[in-house]
Each structure stands twice: as C-alpha cells, then as structure tokens.
Coordinates of C-alpha atoms in Angstrom, one line a residue:
X11 CA 65.6 136.6 92.4
X12 CA 66.7 135.3 95.6
X13 CA 69.9 133.3 96.5
X14 CA 68.4 129.8 95.4
X15 CA 66.9 131.4 91.7
X16 CA 70.1 132.4 91.3
X17 CA 72.1 129.6 92.6
X18 CA 69.7 126.8 90.5
X19 CA 70.0 129.3 87.3
X20 CA 73.8 129.4 87.7
X21 CA 74.4 126.0 87.8
X22 CA 71.8 124.9 85.5
X23 CA 73.7 126.9 82.6
X24 CA 76.6 125.3 83.5
X25 CA 76.0 122.7 82.8
X26 CA 74.6 123.3 79.6
X27 CA 71.2 122.8 81.1
X28 CA 67.9 124.8 80.2
X29 CA 65.3 124.8 82.3
X30 CA 63.2 121.8 80.0
X31 CA 65.6 118.7 80.3
X32 CA 66.3 120.0 84.4
X33 CA 62.7 119.5 84.3
X34 CA 62.8 116.1 82.5
X35 CA 66.3 114.8 84.8
X36 CA 64.0 115.3 87.7
X37 CA 60.6 114.7 86.4
X38 CA 58.5 116.9 87.2
X39 CA 57.5 120.7 85.1
X40 CA 59.3 122.8 83.1
X41 CA 57.4 125.4 85.4
X42 CA 57.9 124.2 88.4
X43 CA 61.4 124.9 87.5
X44 CA 60.5 128.2 86.5
X45 CA 58.9 128.9 90.4
X46 CA 61.7 127.6 91.7
X47 CA 64.6 130.5 89.8
X48 CA 61.8 133.1 89.8
X49 CA 62.0 132.5 93.5
X50 CA 58.0 131.9 94.3
X51 CA 58.5 128.1 95.3
X52 CA 61.3 125.4 97.0
X53 CA 61.8 122.0 96.2
X54 CA 61.6 119.5 99.0
X55 CA 64.1 118.2 100.8
X56 CA 64.9 115.7 98.3
X57 CA 64.9 117.6 95.9
X58 CA 67.8 119.8 97.1
X59 CA 70.0 116.3 97.3
X60 CA 69.6 115.5 94.4
X61 CA 70.5 118.2 93.0
X62 CA 73.4 118.8 95.4
X63 CA 74.1 115.9 93.9
X64 CA 73.6 116.8 90.5
X65 CA 75.7 119.6 90.6
X66 CA 78.7 118.6 92.3
X67 CA 77.8 121.5 95.1
X68 CA 76.9 122.0 98.7
X69 CA 74.0 122.3 100.8
X70 CA 74.8 125.7 101.9
X71 CA 76.7 126.7 99.0
X72 CA 73.8 126.3 96.7
X73 CA 71.0 127.5 99.0
X74 CA 72.7 130.7 100.8
X75 CA 76.1 131.2 99.1
X76 CA 76.8 133.1 95.4
X77 CA 77.6 130.7 93.7
X78 CA 78.9 132.2 91.1
X79 CA 81.4 134.2 93.1
X80 CA 83.0 131.3 95.1
X81 CA 82.9 129.1 91.7
X82 CA 86.2 131.8 90.6
X83 CA 88.0 130.9 94.0
X84 CA 87.3 127.5 94.1
X85 CA 88.3 126.9 90.5
X86 CA 90.9 128.1 90.6
X87 CA 92.6 126.9 93.7
X88 CA 91.6 123.7 92.9
X89 CA 93.5 123.9 89.1
X90 CA 96.6 124.9 90.9
X91 CA 96.3 122.2 92.9
X92 CA 95.7 120.0 90.3
X93 CA 98.1 121.0 88.2
X94 CA 101.4 121.3 91.5
X95 CA 100.1 117.6 92.3
X96 CA 99.9 115.6 89.3
X97 CA 104.2 117.1 88.1
X98 CA 105.4 116.0 91.6
X99 CA 103.7 113.6 91.6
X100 CA 106.1 112.5 87.5
X101 CA 108.3 114.1 88.9
X102 CA 109.1 111.9 91.4
X103 CA 108.5 108.9 89.7
X104 CA 110.1 109.7 86.9
X105 CA 113.2 110.3 89.4
X106 CA 113.2 107.5 90.4
X107 CA 114.0 106.1 86.9
X108 CA 115.9 108.0 86.3
X109 CA 118.0 107.6 89.5
X110 CA 118.8 104.0 87.8
X111 CA 119.5 105.1 84.6
X112 CA 121.9 107.4 86.0
X113 CA 123.7 104.6 87.7
X114 CA 124.0 102.5 84.7
X115 CA 125.0 104.9 82.3
X116 CA 128.2 106.3 85.1
X117 CA 128.8 102.5 85.8
X118 CA 129.4 102.2 82.2
X119 CA 132.2 104.8 82.0
X120 CA 134.0 102.6 85.0
X121 CA 132.9 105.6 86.9
X122 CA 133.9 104.8 91.2
X123 CA 131.3 103.1 92.8
X124 CA 130.9 105.0 95.4
X125 CA 130.7 107.8 93.5
X126 CA 128.0 106.0 91.3
X127 CA 125.8 104.8 94.5
X128 CA 125.9 108.4 96.0
X129 CA 124.3 109.5 93.2
X130 CA 122.3 107.4 93.1
X131 CA 120.8 107.6 96.4
X132 CA 120.2 111.4 96.6
X133 CA 118.6 111.1 93.4
X134 CA 116.0 108.1 94.6
X135 CA 115.5 110.0 98.5
X136 CA 114.7 113.1 96.3
X137 CA 112.0 111.1 94.0
X138 CA 110.8 109.7 97.2
X139 CA 110.7 112.9 99.8
X140 CA 109.1 114.8 96.2
X141 CA 106.3 112.0 96.9
X142 CA 105.8 112.3 100.0
X143 CA 105.2 116.1 100.1
X144 CA 102.7 115.4 97.3
X145 CA 100.4 112.9 99.0
X146 CA 100.8 114.6 102.4
X147 CA 99.4 118.2 100.8
X148 CA 96.7 116.0 98.4
X149 CA 95.4 114.7 101.6
X150 CA 95.2 118.3 102.8
X151 CA 93.6 120.1 99.8
X152 CA 91.0 116.9 100.2
X153 CA 90.2 117.3 103.6
X154 CA 90.2 121.3 103.3
X155 CA 87.9 121.2 99.9
X156 CA 85.9 118.5 99.9
X157 CA 83.7 119.4 97.2
X158 CA 84.6 121.4 93.9
X159 CA 81.9 123.0 91.4
X160 CA 82.3 122.2 88.3
X161 CA 83.9 124.6 86.7
X162 CA 85.4 123.1 83.3
X163 CA 83.4 124.0 80.3
X164 CA 82.6 120.3 78.0
X165 CA 84.9 122.5 75.3
X166 CA 87.7 121.8 78.1
X167 CA 87.7 119.0 78.6
X168 CA 86.6 117.8 75.4
X169 CA 89.7 118.8 73.3
X170 CA 91.3 117.7 76.9
X171 CA 90.3 113.8 75.5
X172 CA 90.6 114.4 72.0
X173 CA 95.0 114.8 72.7
X174 CA 94.7 112.5 75.7
X175 CA 94.9 109.1 73.8
X176 CA 97.7 110.6 71.4
X177 CA 100.0 111.4 74.4
X178 CA 99.6 107.9 75.7
X179 CA 100.3 107.3 72.5
X180 CA 104.0 108.7 72.4
X181 CA 104.5 108.1 75.5
X182 CA 104.1 104.3 75.0
X183 CA 106.4 104.3 71.7
X184 CA 109.2 106.5 73.7
X185 CA 109.4 103.7 76.0
X186 CA 108.7 100.7 72.7
X187 CA 112.1 103.3 71.3
X188 CA 114.1 102.2 75.0
X189 CA 113.7 98.9 74.6
X190 CA 114.7 98.2 71.9
X191 CA 117.7 100.1 72.8
X192 CA 118.3 98.4 75.5
X193 CA 118.2 94.6 73.5
X194 CA 120.4 95.7 71.0
X195 CA 123.0 97.0 73.2
X196 CA 126.0 94.6 72.6
X197 CA 125.8 96.1 68.8
X198 CA 126.0 99.4 69.3
X199 CA 129.7 101.2 69.7
X200 CA 131.2 101.7 72.6
X201 CA 133.8 104.2 73.0
X202 CA 137.0 103.1 74.4
X203 CA 136.8 101.5 78.2
X204 CA 132.7 102.1 78.2
X205 CA 130.7 99.0 78.4
X206 CA 127.2 98.3 77.3
X207 CA 125.2 99.0 80.7
X208 CA 125.0 103.0 78.9
X209 CA 122.6 101.4 76.3
X210 CA 121.0 99.8 79.2
X211 CA 121.0 103.3 81.1
X212 CA 119.5 104.8 77.6
X213 CA 116.9 102.6 77.7
X214 CA 115.8 103.9 81.5
X215 CA 116.2 107.6 80.8
X216 CA 113.9 107.3 77.3
X217 CA 111.2 104.6 79.8
X218 CA 111.6 107.2 82.8
X219 CA 110.8 110.2 79.9
X220 CA 107.9 107.7 78.7
X221 CA 106.2 106.9 82.0
X222 CA 105.8 110.7 82.8
X223 CA 104.6 111.9 79.7
X224 CA 102.2 108.5 81.0
X225 CA 101.6 109.9 84.2
X226 CA 101.4 113.8 83.9
X227 CA 98.5 113.4 80.9
X228 CA 97.3 110.8 83.1
X229 CA 96.9 112.8 86.1
X230 CA 95.8 115.2 83.5
X231 CA 92.4 113.7 83.5
X232 CA 91.8 112.5 86.6
X233 CA 92.1 117.0 87.4
X234 CA 88.6 117.3 84.7
X235 CA 87.3 114.2 86.4
X236 CA 85.7 116.5 89.5
X237 CA 82.6 114.4 90.2
X238 CA 84.8 111.7 90.8
X239 CA 87.2 113.7 93.5
X240 CA 83.6 114.8 94.9
X241 CA 82.6 111.4 95.4
X242 CA 86.3 109.5 96.3
X243 CA 85.8 112.4 99.4
X244 CA 81.8 111.6 100.5
X245 CA 82.7 108.6 103.7
X246 CA 80.0 106.5 102.5
X247 CA 81.2 106.2 98.4
X248 CA 82.1 102.9 98.6
X249 CA 84.6 104.1 95.1
X250 CA 87.1 105.7 98.0
X251 CA 87.9 102.6 99.2
X252 CA 88.7 100.7 96.1
X253 CA 91.1 103.6 94.7
X254 CA 92.2 102.9 97.8
X255 CA 92.6 99.7 97.7
X256 CA 94.3 100.3 94.0
X257 CA 96.3 103.2 95.1
X258 CA 98.0 100.4 97.8
X259 CA 97.6 97.3 96.0
X260 CA 99.3 98.7 92.7
X261 CA 102.2 101.4 95.4
X262 CA 103.3 97.6 96.6
X263 CA 103.6 96.0 93.5
X264 CA 105.8 98.9 91.3
X265 CA 108.3 98.8 95.1
X266 CA 108.5 94.6 95.0
X267 CA 108.8 95.2 90.9
X268 CA 111.5 97.8 91.4
X269 CA 113.2 95.6 94.1
X270 CA 113.9 92.7 91.5
X271 CA 114.9 94.7 88.7
X272 CA 117.5 96.3 91.8
X273 CA 119.1 92.4 92.9
X274 CA 118.9 91.1 89.2
X275 CA 121.0 93.9 88.2
X276 CA 123.0 94.7 90.9
X277 CA 123.5 91.4 92.5
X278 CA 123.2 89.6 89.6
X279 CA 124.2 91.5 86.8
X280 CA 121.0 90.4 84.4
X281 CA 120.2 94.4 83.3
X282 CA 119.8 92.3 79.5
X283 CA 116.6 91.6 80.6
X284 CA 116.1 92.8 84.8
X285 CA 114.0 95.2 83.1
X286 CA 110.9 93.0 82.0
X287 CA 109.8 93.5 85.4
X288 CA 108.1 96.8 84.6
X289 CA 106.0 96.2 82.3
X290 CA 105.0 92.7 84.0
X291 CA 104.9 95.0 87.2
X292 CA 102.2 97.3 84.8
X293 CA 100.1 94.9 83.7
X294 CA 99.7 93.6 87.1
X295 CA 98.5 96.2 88.3
X296 CA 95.7 97.3 85.2
X297 CA 94.5 93.6 86.2
X298 CA 94.7 95.0 90.0
X299 CA 92.7 98.0 88.4
X300 CA 90.4 96.6 86.2
X301 CA 89.4 94.1 89.6
X302 CA 88.2 96.4 92.0
X303 CA 86.2 98.5 88.7
X304 CA 84.5 95.5 88.6
X305 CA 83.9 94.9 92.4
X306 CA 82.4 98.4 92.5
X307 CA 80.0 98.0 88.9
X308 CA 78.5 95.0 90.5

C-alpha cells in the first residue's frame, strides 16, 4: 500500500467511516475508494482537496507524510497548548473580578485606602499581563500550526458535550447565589467596625468563581472543535473575520462595563446596585455573537 493509500485508510477509520460511506460522501463507487487505498489509482485534484477538507489535514500530509506518526505529535502539541491557553484565560478573567472583590472586602474592614488601592492594582496588573501573554502565545501557535488533524475520538467529544451543560448550570447557579448575598448584605450580621461592603466582596468572589467555571468549560468545548480551528486559520474563510469582530466587540463591551462598575462604585458608592452592569454586559455580548453568526449563515 502506498503512502496516500495508508493515510486515506487511517483518516477514514479515524472518522469511523466505511469505504461505502466515504464513497457515498463523494458520490463515487466503493471500488474507487478501495483502489485509492490500494494505490492502484489516484483521485483527481478536486477530490484530493475535498479529502483534505473532510479530514482536516493539509495536502502534503495526505499525499507524502506518515499521517499516523504526525497525528500523535500534533495531538499532543495542540492539546497541551489549548489546555494552557484556557487555564491562562480563565485565570486572567477571574482575577480581574477577584481584584474588585479584594478591594470591597478590605475596604469593609476600613483598612487604609492606600494599601487597598495598591493590592487592587497589583491583582489587576497581573491579570492583564496574563491575558496579554495568553493571547500572544495563542496567536503564535496558530500561525505555526494552521492545520490540526481531528484526533479526538467521538467518545471524548460526546463525554465533554454531556458534562458541558452541567458545568454551565453550576457556574450560573454560583453567580445567582452571589447576587442573593449581594442584594441582602444589609440584613446579614457584621463584625464590629465592619461595613456591609464585605458582602459585596463575597458577591464578587462568587461571581469570579461562577464566571471562571463557565469560561474554563466553554474553552474546553472550543478545544474539541478542531474543524472550527482549521477554518479560522484559513484566510479565505469568512468566519475568521466574524469571530474576530465578536471578540473585539465583546472585549470593548466588558472593558466599558468594568469602567462603569468602578465609577459607580468608587465615585458614587453605588456598590449595592452597580453589579447589574455585568449581567447586562454578558447579554450584550450574547446579542453581538448572534448578530454576527447570523451574518455568517447568510
């Protein structure tokens, strides 16, 4: 069997496809697929390109390289990178909220404002630097690895999809529990010399945990979407531009929301109600995503 035939058989089995199913996909006979794998005939260029799209591989790998050997190397590199990327993003986003929580909790104990401000800014700086490093490293990886073979098994993807709604529900539940605490902070007991801002801080801590849970597991789903990853790295594919627009708009929205939160809290002391800007910001991001995704479908 030639290299192309071995690679074709490898990718076909990896997708759990029979020769008949692959033949039906391309509207050809099963015997044609059998001849391709045996090396007695070769597909025309159009079919080769279609095979590359189907198996999420590049033409050079399909025709000349050992796909099975490269699969192990690529899968390890991709999986490790995506795990590090989502941990860094989750940490950065979570710490931005934790910084505000620390400010509120320390302020409730009437600690010197200078100390509170320094700790708050230190946490925010660490979070921002972490997000910058994560974004740059991800961009570099995508430039160096534009095509990744779809190596995850159907069982792995299905297991992740089954757990995903549970983690999202847990994250939302933690945030809503925090909202209840924040709204009723004036009714809870306080230590001598402590203000009700303490419970605003608890609300933000729970919000950070809930948001972190949602972000981490959401990025876990992104990791398994290798076909989407490959399409985004194709400069001719329109979803790359659309996804970039979504990220840009949502990033601007959340930065603006954070500014409003800080102004309302620090300047006007509206900590009891200013938390509402975060759910509103999340809804706006959801609307932006739906609008741009709708443009892609059209």
